[in-house]
Amino acid sequence: MQAIDTSTPIGFIGLGVMGSSMASRLQEAGYGLRVHTRTASKAASLLERGAMWSPGVAAVAAESRAIVTMLGFPEEVEAVYFGPGGVMESARPGSILIDMTTTRPALSRRIHAEARQRGLQALDAPVSGGDVGAREGKLSIMVGGDPEAFEAAQALFRVMGSRYVLQGGAGSGQRVKLCNQIAGFGSTLGTCEALSFAVRAGLDPVKVLESIGAGAASSWALTNLAPRVIRGDFAPGFFVRHFLKDIKLALEEGEAMGAFTPGLALAKELYASLERMGMGDKGTQALYLLLSGAGSPIAPAP
Amino acid sequence: MQAIDTSTPIGFIGLGVMGSSMASRLQEAGYGLRVHTRTASKAASLLERGAMWSPGVAAVAAESRAIVTMLGFPEEVEAVYFGPGGVMESARPGSILIDMTTTRPALSRRIHAEARQRGLQALDAPVSGGDVGAREGKLSIMVGGDPEAFEAAQALFRVMGSRYVLQGGAGSGQRVKLCNQIAGFGSTLGTCEALSFAVRAGLDPVKVLESIGAGAASSWALTNLAPRVIRGDFAPGFFVRHFLKDIKLALEEGEAMGAFTPGLALAKELYASLERMGMGDKGTQALYLLLSGAGSPIAPAP
């Protein structure tokens, strides 16, 4: 297919924290956008800068040649692609569908297969790097699909990410993203459990970080999440409920492959507990609160 | 007490991989060493460069004013300090005892109390940074004990480590080291589980690292251990059986404090399994072998 350039009409569906920053980057790079999102007010700043509002998914799909989706849960992806007035039935043949939501690998494969039937291309392209990475165009984009589609979409990935790797066929991007979440859980658990242990032992957690922050125990979580925990800041970089969704997807996928994933199984128990405790909208570092059993975040045990 | 300088006779007991490098650093910095270790041949290169061999612990203690120990297990520390002809009964009043073994915090407190009774000073000063850190004098030294003793010993710590922090009273150094191991386990688990998942999914683990190695999933373990796993290299940087010892110490300590440490509990199950499988002398990254269930390290599941 023809490579995408700034004359290609781009559709963007899903303008949450991540999606709106990613769409902004594309806009700043000169792309003309057709946008749609559930809560129309979230599109305001994009529209001010020239994006066109579409009244629904069908209109975005019909008017674009590359359609990017950045949604929350697999159910939403399913509705947007396969529902009535969805992307599949509305996209024009020759278009490319790029789902950047973290979702079920099997759903990515289904999108890919259905797209092919209809003369469309599809990529799964979930990201890591958080809100900051999205704003700065420094996401890591993990791509699954056909090499030609990847080639065609590179121009867009270049604007949104500082690295983008074709990992394999449809669903591979999703599976790599799940690997990312598995590794991330381990470090987050280690960080929160070490802090909880330190505080209960009556140690000064700031001094503890001074000693352990740069060696074999070091991680992004220890560097970035531990100071937030110590400050009592449990605001979301990444939501507990989204992390729990990813953990469940990884568990489901692991089970289907016959993988032994005791860390994931523990992750599910712990993050499901956090959600039941009403902490679904806190950041993943709220795991500390569960481990320490503390109402007040960092007070040493008596 | 008087600060230590190169005219102070230093005793060094325990010349394993870590101890021999640490003693070498002291020797290169101009300190005169009296050394003793279970396997005399391990002292050879230190003796060639002028260290004096002592026939036993008692002789090292009697002839030194600062006595450094770097042993394996708490039982050895107990024997060397409290056994017949041990450090306690042989050290001259005014001496300082520095145990750099990772051991039981309660044992460090016992050494400290007994030392005080005898007019000695004692510090617990376990390290992280591995064999490379020991060779290069770049260890992180986590110290527990009295501030005056810490002051006096700083000259030695400066030679062996790039950071040394007084964490609190006797046993605090040990507790911080246990925090280090707790955080380290989390990242190691996340790394090995993500790799095992990736391989079972038929992904290329090198490409997976390319995508996930620099973001929120990143850790020392992912950067340093994952490439070894991919190469099939399970040689020890840090031994499974030593890690298991530390995990058990942390669990024991956590239980006594009433801490909730589900990660540690899992760590014990996994590393105890590895040891039972005969992998005690492999490196901690051998966890991958248990998770993947693979005899051959990196071959994708059929």
Coordinates of C-alpha atoms in Angstrom, one line a residue:
Chain A
M1 CA 0.0 0.0 0.0
Q2 CA 0.9 3.6 -0.4
A3 CA 3.0 5.1 2.4
I4 CA 1.2 7.6 4.6
D5 CA 2.2 11.2 4.3
T6 CA 0.7 14.5 5.6
S7 CA -1.8 14.6 2.7
T8 CA -3.3 11.3 4.0
P9 CA -6.6 11.9 5.9
I10 CA -6.1 10.4 9.4
G11 CA -8.9 9.3 11.7
F12 CA -8.4 9.2 15.4
I13 CA -10.9 7.6 17.8
G14 CA -10.4 7.8 21.5
L15 CA -9.1 11.0 23.1
G16 CA -8.3 10.1 26.7
V17 CA -5.1 11.1 28.4
M18 CA -3.0 9.1 26.0
G19 CA -5.0 9.5 22.8
S20 CA -5.4 13.2 23.0
S21 CA -1.6 13.7 23.4
M22 CA -0.9 11.3 20.6
A23 CA -3.4 13.0 18.3
S24 CA -1.8 16.4 19.2
R25 CA 1.6 15.1 18.1
L26 CA 0.1 14.0 14.7
Q27 CA -1.6 17.4 14.3
E28 CA 1.7 19.3 15.1
A29 CA 3.5 17.1 12.5
G30 CA 1.0 18.4 9.9
Y31 CA -1.5 15.7 9.6
G32 CA -5.2 16.5 9.0
L33 CA -7.3 14.7 11.6
R34 CA -10.9 13.5 11.7
V35 CA -11.6 12.8 15.4
H36 CA -14.3 11.2 17.5
T37 CA -14.4 10.3 21.1
R38 CA -17.1 9.4 23.6
T39 CA -16.9 12.7 25.6
A40 CA -16.9 15.4 22.9
S41 CA -15.4 18.1 25.2
K42 CA -12.1 16.2 25.2
A43 CA -11.7 17.0 21.5
A44 CA -11.9 20.8 22.1
S45 CA -8.3 21.7 21.9
L46 CA -7.7 19.5 18.8
L47 CA -10.7 21.1 17.1
E48 CA -9.4 24.6 17.9
R49 CA -6.2 23.7 16.1
G50 CA -8.0 22.5 13.0
A51 CA -9.1 18.9 13.5
M52 CA -12.5 18.0 12.1
W53 CA -15.1 16.5 14.4
S54 CA -16.9 13.5 13.2
P55 CA -20.3 12.6 14.6
G56 CA -19.5 9.0 15.0
V57 CA -17.1 6.1 14.3
A58 CA -18.6 5.4 10.9
A59 CA -18.0 8.9 9.7
V60 CA -14.3 8.9 10.9
A61 CA -13.8 5.5 9.2
A62 CA -15.5 6.6 5.9
E63 CA -13.5 9.8 5.6
S64 CA -10.0 8.6 6.5
R65 CA -7.4 6.3 5.0
A66 CA -5.6 5.5 8.2
I67 CA -7.7 5.0 11.3
V68 CA -6.0 5.1 14.7
T69 CA -7.9 3.9 17.8
M70 CA -6.8 4.4 21.4
L71 CA -9.5 3.1 23.7
G72 CA -9.7 1.6 27.2
F73 CA -11.0 -1.9 27.4
P74 CA -11.2 -4.8 24.9
E75 CA -15.0 -4.5 25.0
E76 CA -14.8 -0.9 23.6
V77 CA -12.4 -2.0 20.9
E78 CA -14.8 -4.7 19.9
A79 CA -17.7 -2.3 19.8
V80 CA -15.7 0.3 17.8
Y81 CA -14.5 -2.2 15.2
F82 CA -17.3 -4.7 15.0
G83 CA -20.4 -2.9 16.3
P84 CA -23.1 -1.4 14.1
G85 CA -21.6 1.6 12.4
G86 CA -18.2 0.3 13.4
V87 CA -14.9 0.7 11.7
M88 CA -15.1 -2.6 9.8
E89 CA -18.3 -1.9 7.9
S90 CA -17.4 1.8 7.3
A91 CA -13.7 1.9 6.3
R92 CA -12.9 2.2 2.6
P93 CA -10.9 -0.6 1.0
G94 CA -7.2 0.1 1.0
S95 CA -7.4 1.8 4.4
I96 CA -5.2 0.9 7.3
L97 CA -6.5 0.3 10.8
I98 CA -4.1 0.9 13.7
D99 CA -5.3 -0.2 17.1
M100 CA -3.0 1.3 19.8
T101 CA -5.2 0.1 22.7
T102 CA -3.7 -2.5 25.0
T103 CA -6.1 -5.3 24.3
R104 CA -6.6 -9.1 23.9
P105 CA -4.1 -10.6 21.3
A106 CA -6.9 -12.8 20.0
L107 CA -9.0 -9.7 19.3
S108 CA -6.1 -8.1 17.4
R109 CA -5.9 -11.3 15.3
R110 CA -9.6 -11.2 14.7
I111 CA -9.4 -7.5 13.5
H112 CA -6.5 -8.4 11.3
A113 CA -8.4 -11.4 9.7
E114 CA -11.6 -9.5 9.2
A115 CA -9.8 -6.5 7.8
R116 CA -8.0 -8.7 5.2
Q117 CA -11.4 -10.1 4.1
R118 CA -12.5 -6.5 3.4
G119 CA -9.4 -5.4 1.6
L120 CA -8.1 -3.5 4.6
Q121 CA -4.8 -3.6 6.5
A122 CA -4.6 -3.8 10.3
L123 CA -1.9 -3.4 12.9
D124 CA -1.9 -3.8 16.6
A125 CA 0.3 -1.2 18.1
P126 CA 0.0 -0.8 21.9
V127 CA 2.4 1.6 23.6
S128 CA 4.3 2.1 26.8
G129 CA 5.7 5.3 28.1
G130 CA 2.7 6.8 29.8
D131 CA 1.3 10.3 29.6
V132 CA 4.7 11.9 29.5
G133 CA 5.9 9.7 26.6
A134 CA 2.7 10.4 24.7
R135 CA 3.1 14.2 25.1
E136 CA 6.8 14.1 24.1
G137 CA 6.4 11.6 21.2
K138 CA 8.7 9.2 23.1
L139 CA 6.5 6.2 23.3
S140 CA 7.7 2.7 22.7
I141 CA 5.3 1.2 20.1
M142 CA 5.0 -2.6 19.9
V143 CA 3.6 -3.6 16.6
G144 CA 2.0 -6.8 15.3
G145 CA 0.9 -7.3 11.7
D146 CA 2.1 -7.5 8.1
P147 CA 5.4 -5.9 7.1
E148 CA 3.8 -3.8 4.3
A149 CA 1.3 -2.3 6.7
F150 CA 4.1 -1.6 9.2
E151 CA 6.1 0.1 6.4
A152 CA 3.1 2.2 5.5
A153 CA 2.4 3.3 9.0
Q154 CA 6.0 4.1 10.0
A155 CA 5.5 7.8 9.3
L156 CA 2.8 8.0 12.0
F157 CA 4.8 5.9 14.5
R158 CA 7.8 8.1 14.1
V159 CA 5.7 11.1 15.2
M160 CA 4.3 9.4 18.3
G161 CA 7.2 7.2 19.4
S162 CA 11.0 7.2 19.9
R163 CA 11.0 3.4 19.2
Y164 CA 8.7 1.2 17.2
V165 CA 9.4 -2.4 16.5
L166 CA 7.5 -4.9 14.3
Q167 CA 7.4 -7.8 16.7
G168 CA 5.7 -10.3 14.3
G169 CA 2.3 -11.1 13.0
A170 CA -1.1 -9.9 14.2
G171 CA -1.3 -9.9 18.0
S172 CA 2.4 -9.8 18.5
G173 CA 2.4 -6.2 19.5
Q174 CA -0.2 -7.0 22.2
R175 CA 1.8 -9.9 23.5
V176 CA 5.0 -7.8 23.8
K177 CA 3.0 -5.2 25.7
L178 CA 1.8 -7.9 28.1
C179 CA 5.5 -8.8 28.6
N180 CA 6.1 -5.2 29.5
Q181 CA 3.4 -5.3 32.1
I182 CA 4.6 -8.6 33.5
A183 CA 8.1 -7.1 34.0
G184 CA 6.7 -3.9 35.3
F185 CA 4.6 -5.7 37.9
G186 CA 7.7 -7.5 39.3
S187 CA 9.6 -4.2 39.8
T188 CA 6.5 -2.5 41.3
L189 CA 5.9 -5.4 43.7
G190 CA 9.6 -5.4 44.7
T191 CA 9.6 -1.7 45.2
C192 CA 6.4 -1.5 47.3
E193 CA 7.2 -4.6 49.4
A194 CA 10.8 -3.3 50.1
L195 CA 9.3 0.1 51.2
S196 CA 6.7 -1.5 53.3
F197 CA 9.3 -3.7 55.0
A198 CA 11.6 -0.7 55.5
V199 CA 8.9 1.4 57.1
R200 CA 7.7 -1.4 59.4
A201 CA 11.3 -1.9 60.5
G202 CA 11.5 1.7 61.5
L203 CA 14.1 2.6 58.8
D204 CA 14.2 5.9 57.1
P205 CA 12.9 5.1 53.5
V206 CA 14.8 8.0 52.0
K207 CA 18.1 6.7 53.3
V208 CA 17.1 3.2 52.2
L209 CA 16.6 4.5 48.7
E210 CA 20.0 6.2 48.9
S211 CA 21.6 2.8 49.6
I212 CA 19.6 0.5 47.3
G213 CA 18.6 2.8 44.5
A214 CA 21.5 2.4 42.2
G215 CA 22.5 -1.3 42.3
A216 CA 21.1 -4.6 41.4
A217 CA 17.7 -3.8 43.1
S218 CA 17.3 -0.7 40.9
S219 CA 14.4 -0.3 38.5
W220 CA 12.2 2.3 36.9
A221 CA 9.7 1.6 39.6
L222 CA 12.2 2.1 42.5
T223 CA 13.4 5.4 40.9
N224 CA 10.0 6.8 39.9
L225 CA 7.3 5.2 42.1
A226 CA 9.1 4.9 45.5
P227 CA 9.6 8.7 45.9
R228 CA 5.9 9.1 45.2
V229 CA 5.0 6.5 47.9
I230 CA 7.3 8.3 50.4
R231 CA 5.6 11.6 49.7
G232 CA 2.2 9.9 50.1
D233 CA 1.4 10.6 46.5
F234 CA -0.9 7.8 45.1
A235 CA -2.2 9.8 42.1
P236 CA -2.2 7.8 38.9
G237 CA 0.6 7.8 36.5
F238 CA -1.0 4.5 35.4
F239 CA -4.4 3.5 36.9
V240 CA -4.8 0.4 39.1
R241 CA -7.9 -0.6 37.1
H242 CA -6.0 -0.4 33.8
F243 CA -3.1 -2.4 35.2
L244 CA -5.5 -5.0 36.5
K245 CA -7.1 -5.2 33.0
D246 CA -3.6 -5.8 31.5
I247 CA -2.7 -8.4 34.2
K248 CA -5.9 -10.3 33.5
L249 CA -5.2 -10.3 29.8
A250 CA -1.7 -11.6 30.4
L251 CA -3.0 -14.3 32.7
E252 CA -5.6 -15.4 30.2
E253 CA -3.0 -15.4 27.4
G254 CA -0.5 -17.2 29.6
E255 CA -3.0 -19.9 30.5
A256 CA -3.9 -20.5 26.9
M257 CA -0.2 -21.0 26.2
G258 CA 0.4 -23.3 29.2
A259 CA 2.8 -20.7 30.8
F260 CA 3.8 -20.9 34.4
T261 CA 3.2 -17.4 35.7
P262 CA 3.1 -17.3 39.5
G263 CA 4.0 -13.6 39.6
L264 CA 1.1 -12.8 37.4
A265 CA -1.2 -14.9 39.5
L266 CA -0.1 -12.9 42.6
A267 CA -0.4 -9.6 40.7
K268 CA -4.0 -10.4 40.0
E269 CA -4.8 -11.2 43.6
L270 CA -3.2 -8.0 44.8
Y271 CA -4.5 -5.6 42.2
A272 CA -8.0 -7.1 42.4
S273 CA -7.9 -6.5 46.1
L274 CA -6.9 -2.9 45.6
E275 CA -9.8 -2.4 43.2
R276 CA -12.2 -4.0 45.6
M277 CA -10.9 -1.6 48.3
G278 CA -12.0 1.3 46.1
M279 CA -8.6 2.2 44.8
G280 CA -9.1 1.5 41.1
D281 CA -8.5 5.1 40.2
K282 CA -5.2 5.4 42.1
G283 CA -1.8 4.8 40.6
T284 CA -0.1 1.4 40.5
Q285 CA 2.1 2.5 43.5
A286 CA -1.0 2.2 45.7
L287 CA 0.1 -1.4 46.0
Y288 CA 2.1 0.0 48.9
L289 CA -1.1 0.8 50.8
L290 CA -2.3 -2.8 50.5
L291 CA 1.1 -4.3 51.6
S292 CA 1.6 -1.9 54.5
G293 CA -2.0 -2.2 55.6
A294 CA -1.7 1.5 56.4
G295 CA -4.4 4.0 56.2
S296 CA -1.8 6.7 56.5
P297 CA 0.8 5.9 53.8
I298 CA 4.2 6.0 55.3
A299 CA 3.9 6.0 59.1
P300 CA 6.0 3.3 60.8
A301 CA 4.2 0.5 62.5
P302 CA 4.0 1.0 66.3
Chain B
M1 CA 37.6 6.0 69.2
Q2 CA 40.6 6.9 67.0
A3 CA 39.9 7.0 63.3
I4 CA 41.4 4.2 61.2
D5 CA 44.4 5.1 59.0
T6 CA 46.9 3.0 57.1
S7 CA 49.0 2.5 60.2
T8 CA 46.1 0.6 61.8
P9 CA 46.5 -3.1 61.6
I10 CA 43.5 -4.6 59.8
G11 CA 42.2 -8.1 60.1
F12 CA 40.2 -9.7 57.3
I13 CA 38.4 -13.0 57.8
G14 CA 36.6 -14.7 54.8
L15 CA 38.3 -14.5 51.4
G16 CA 35.6 -15.8 49.0
V17 CA 34.8 -14.0 45.7
M18 CA 33.6 -10.9 47.5
G19 CA 36.0 -10.9 50.5
S20 CA 39.2 -11.4 48.5
S21 CA 38.4 -8.4 46.2
M22 CA 37.5 -6.2 49.1
A23 CA 40.7 -7.2 51.0
S24 CA 42.7 -6.4 47.8
R25 CA 41.2 -3.0 47.6
L26 CA 42.3 -2.3 51.2
Q27 CA 45.7 -3.6 50.5
E28 CA 46.1 -1.4 47.4
A29 CA 45.1 1.6 49.5
G30 CA 48.0 0.9 51.8
Y31 CA 46.6 -1.0 54.7
G32 CA 48.5 -3.8 56.3
L33 CA 46.3 -6.9 56.5
R34 CA 46.2 -10.0 58.7
V35 CA 44.1 -12.5 56.9
H36 CA 42.5 -15.9 57.6
T37 CA 40.0 -17.9 55.6
R38 CA 38.8 -21.5 55.6
T39 CA 40.6 -22.4 52.3
A40 CA 44.1 -21.1 52.7
S41 CA 44.9 -21.2 49.0
K42 CA 42.4 -18.4 48.5
A43 CA 44.8 -16.1 50.4
A44 CA 47.7 -16.7 48.0
S45 CA 47.6 -13.5 45.9
L46 CA 47.1 -11.3 49.0
L47 CA 50.0 -13.0 50.8
E48 CA 52.2 -12.4 47.7
R49 CA 51.5 -8.8 47.9
G50 CA 52.5 -8.6 51.6
A51 CA 49.4 -9.6 53.7
M52 CA 50.3 -11.7 56.8
W53 CA 48.6 -15.1 57.1
S54 CA 47.1 -15.8 60.5
P55 CA 46.6 -19.4 61.6
G56 CA 43.2 -18.8 62.9
V57 CA 40.4 -16.3 63.9
A58 CA 41.9 -15.8 67.3
A59 CA 45.3 -14.7 65.9
V60 CA 43.7 -12.3 63.5
A61 CA 41.6 -10.7 66.2
A62 CA 44.4 -10.4 68.7
E63 CA 46.8 -8.8 66.2
S64 CA 44.3 -6.3 64.6
R65 CA 42.5 -3.2 65.7
A66 CA 39.8 -3.3 63.1
I67 CA 38.5 -6.8 62.2
V68 CA 36.5 -7.2 59.0
T69 CA 34.5 -10.4 58.3
M70 CA 32.9 -11.4 55.0
L71 CA 31.4 -14.9 55.4
G72 CA 28.6 -16.9 53.9
F73 CA 25.9 -17.9 56.3
P74 CA 24.7 -16.7 59.7
E75 CA 26.0 -20.0 61.3
E76 CA 29.5 -19.1 60.1
V77 CA 29.2 -15.6 61.5
E78 CA 28.1 -17.0 64.8
A79 CA 31.0 -19.5 64.9
V80 CA 33.6 -16.9 64.0
Y81 CA 32.4 -14.4 66.6
F82 CA 31.2 -16.5 69.4
G83 CA 32.8 -19.9 69.0
P84 CA 35.9 -21.0 71.0
G85 CA 38.9 -19.0 69.8
G86 CA 36.4 -16.6 68.2
V87 CA 36.6 -12.8 67.6
M88 CA 34.8 -11.9 70.8
E89 CA 37.2 -13.6 73.2
S90 CA 40.3 -12.7 71.3
A91 CA 39.8 -9.0 70.2
R92 CA 41.7 -6.4 72.2
P93 CA 39.5 -3.8 73.9
G94 CA 39.2 -0.7 71.8
S95 CA 39.0 -2.7 68.6
I96 CA 36.2 -2.3 66.0
L97 CA 34.4 -5.3 64.5
I98 CA 32.9 -4.9 61.1
D99 CA 30.7 -7.7 59.8
M100 CA 30.0 -7.3 56.1
T101 CA 28.3 -10.6 55.7
T102 CA 24.6 -10.5 54.9
T103 CA 23.2 -12.1 58.0
R104 CA 20.4 -12.1 60.6
P105 CA 19.7 -8.6 62.0
A106 CA 19.2 -10.2 65.5
L107 CA 22.7 -11.7 65.2
S108 CA 24.1 -8.2 64.4
R109 CA 22.4 -6.8 67.4
R110 CA 23.8 -9.7 69.6
I111 CA 27.3 -9.0 68.3
H112 CA 26.9 -5.3 69.0
A113 CA 25.7 -5.9 72.6
E114 CA 28.4 -8.4 73.4
A115 CA 31.0 -6.2 71.9
R116 CA 29.9 -3.3 74.0
Q117 CA 30.2 -5.5 77.1
R118 CA 33.8 -6.2 76.2
G119 CA 34.8 -2.6 75.4
L120 CA 34.7 -3.2 71.6
Q121 CA 32.7 -1.4 68.9
A122 CA 30.7 -3.3 66.3
L123 CA 29.1 -2.4 62.9
D124 CA 27.0 -4.5 60.6
A125 CA 27.9 -3.4 57.1
P126 CA 26.5 -5.7 54.4
V127 CA 27.1 -4.7 50.8
S128 CA 25.5 -4.8 47.4
G129 CA 27.2 -4.5 44.0
G130 CA 28.4 -8.0 43.4
D131 CA 31.8 -9.2 42.4
V132 CA 32.3 -6.3 40.0
G133 CA 31.5 -3.7 42.6
A134 CA 33.9 -5.4 45.0
R135 CA 36.7 -5.4 42.5
E136 CA 36.2 -1.8 41.6
G137 CA 35.5 -0.5 45.1
K138 CA 32.0 0.5 44.0
L139 CA 29.9 -1.3 46.6
S140 CA 27.0 0.2 48.3
I141 CA 27.6 -0.4 52.0
M142 CA 24.6 -0.4 54.4
V143 CA 25.7 0.3 57.9
G144 CA 24.1 -0.3 61.3
G145 CA 25.7 0.7 64.6
D146 CA 26.9 3.7 66.6
P147 CA 27.8 6.9 64.9
E148 CA 31.3 7.0 66.5
A149 CA 32.1 3.6 65.1
F150 CA 30.7 4.6 61.7
E151 CA 33.0 7.7 61.8
A152 CA 36.0 5.6 62.7
A153 CA 35.4 3.0 60.0
Q154 CA 34.6 5.5 57.1
A155 CA 38.2 5.3 55.9
L156 CA 37.8 1.6 55.1
F157 CA 34.3 2.0 53.6
R158 CA 35.6 4.7 51.3
V159 CA 38.1 2.2 49.9
M160 CA 35.6 -0.6 49.4
G161 CA 32.5 1.3 48.4
S162 CA 31.2 4.3 46.4
R163 CA 28.4 4.8 48.8
Y164 CA 28.1 4.0 52.5
V165 CA 25.2 5.1 54.6
L166 CA 24.7 4.8 58.4
Q167 CA 21.1 3.5 58.4
G168 CA 20.5 3.4 62.2
G169 CA 21.4 1.3 65.2
A170 CA 22.8 -2.2 65.2
G171 CA 21.0 -4.5 62.7
S172 CA 19.9 -1.6 60.5
G173 CA 22.5 -2.3 57.9
Q174 CA 21.2 -5.9 57.6
R175 CA 17.6 -4.8 57.4
V176 CA 18.4 -2.4 54.5
K177 CA 20.2 -5.2 52.7
L178 CA 17.1 -7.3 53.1
C179 CA 15.1 -4.5 51.5
N180 CA 17.6 -4.5 48.6
Q181 CA 17.0 -8.3 48.2
I182 CA 13.2 -7.9 48.3
A183 CA 13.3 -5.2 45.6
G184 CA 15.8 -7.3 43.6
F185 CA 13.6 -10.4 43.7
G186 CA 10.7 -8.4 42.3
S187 CA 12.6 -7.3 39.3
T188 CA 14.2 -10.7 38.8
L189 CA 10.8 -12.4 38.9
G190 CA 9.4 -9.8 36.5
T191 CA 12.3 -10.2 34.1
C192 CA 12.3 -14.0 34.1
E193 CA 8.5 -14.3 33.8
A194 CA 8.3 -11.8 31.0
L195 CA 11.0 -13.7 29.1
S196 CA 9.4 -17.0 29.7
F197 CA 6.1 -15.6 28.5
A198 CA 7.7 -14.1 25.4
V199 CA 9.5 -17.3 24.4
R200 CA 6.4 -19.4 24.9
A201 CA 4.5 -16.9 22.7
G202 CA 7.0 -17.5 20.0
L203 CA 8.3 -13.9 20.2
D204 CA 11.9 -13.0 19.6
P205 CA 13.2 -12.2 23.1
V206 CA 15.9 -9.8 21.7
K207 CA 13.2 -7.7 19.9
V208 CA 11.1 -7.8 23.0
L209 CA 13.9 -6.3 25.1
E210 CA 14.3 -3.7 22.4
S211 CA 10.7 -2.7 22.9
I212 CA 10.5 -3.0 26.7
G213 CA 14.0 -2.4 27.9
A214 CA 14.0 1.4 28.4
G215 CA 10.5 2.2 29.8
A216 CA 8.5 1.6 32.9
A217 CA 9.3 -2.1 32.9
S218 CA 13.1 -1.5 33.0
S219 CA 15.3 -2.6 35.8
W220 CA 18.8 -3.7 36.5
A221 CA 17.6 -7.3 36.2
L222 CA 16.1 -6.7 32.8
T223 CA 19.2 -4.9 31.5
N224 CA 21.7 -7.3 33.0
L225 CA 20.1 -10.7 33.6
A226 CA 17.8 -10.9 30.6
P227 CA 20.6 -10.9 28.0
R228 CA 22.3 -13.7 30.0
V229 CA 19.1 -15.8 30.0
I230 CA 18.8 -15.2 26.2
R231 CA 22.4 -16.4 25.7
G232 CA 21.7 -19.5 27.9
D233 CA 24.2 -18.2 30.5
F234 CA 23.1 -19.3 34.0
A235 CA 26.5 -18.9 35.6
P236 CA 26.4 -17.1 39.0
G237 CA 26.8 -13.4 39.3
F238 CA 24.9 -14.1 42.6
F239 CA 24.2 -17.7 43.7
V240 CA 20.7 -19.1 44.0
R241 CA 21.6 -20.6 47.4
H242 CA 22.8 -17.2 48.7
F243 CA 19.8 -15.5 47.4
L244 CA 17.6 -18.2 49.1
K245 CA 19.4 -17.5 52.4
D246 CA 18.7 -13.8 52.1
I247 CA 15.1 -14.4 51.2
K248 CA 14.6 -16.7 54.2
L249 CA 16.3 -14.1 56.5
A250 CA 13.9 -11.4 55.1
L251 CA 10.9 -13.6 55.6
E252 CA 11.9 -14.5 59.1
E253 CA 12.4 -10.8 59.9
G254 CA 9.2 -9.8 58.1
E255 CA 7.2 -12.3 60.1
A256 CA 8.6 -11.1 63.4
M257 CA 7.5 -7.5 62.5
G258 CA 4.1 -8.7 61.3
A259 CA 4.8 -7.5 57.7
F260 CA 2.7 -8.7 54.7
T261 CA 5.2 -9.9 52.2
P262 CA 3.5 -12.0 49.5
G263 CA 6.3 -11.5 47.1
L264 CA 8.9 -12.8 49.5
A265 CA 6.7 -15.8 50.3
L266 CA 6.6 -16.6 46.5
A267 CA 10.3 -15.9 46.3
K268 CA 11.0 -18.6 48.9
E269 CA 8.9 -21.2 47.1
L270 CA 10.5 -20.5 43.8
Y271 CA 14.2 -20.3 44.9
A272 CA 13.7 -23.3 47.3
S273 CA 12.4 -25.3 44.2
L274 CA 15.5 -24.2 42.3
E275 CA 17.8 -25.4 45.0
R276 CA 15.9 -28.7 45.3
M277 CA 16.4 -29.1 41.5
G278 CA 20.1 -28.9 42.1
M279 CA 20.5 -25.4 40.8
G280 CA 21.9 -23.8 44.1
D281 CA 25.1 -23.0 42.4
K282 CA 23.6 -21.3 39.4
G283 CA 22.9 -17.5 39.2
T284 CA 19.7 -16.0 40.3
Q285 CA 18.6 -15.7 36.6
A286 CA 18.1 -19.5 36.7
L287 CA 14.6 -18.7 37.9
Y288 CA 13.9 -18.6 34.1
L289 CA 14.6 -22.3 33.9
L290 CA 12.0 -23.0 36.6
L291 CA 9.4 -20.7 35.0
S292 CA 9.9 -21.9 31.5
G293 CA 10.1 -25.5 32.5
A294 CA 12.7 -25.8 29.9
G295 CA 15.7 -28.1 30.0
S296 CA 17.2 -26.1 27.1
P297 CA 17.1 -22.4 28.1
I298 CA 15.5 -20.4 25.4
A299 CA 13.9 -22.8 22.9
P300 CA 10.3 -21.8 22.2
A301 CA 7.6 -24.2 23.4
P302 CA 6.3 -26.4 20.6

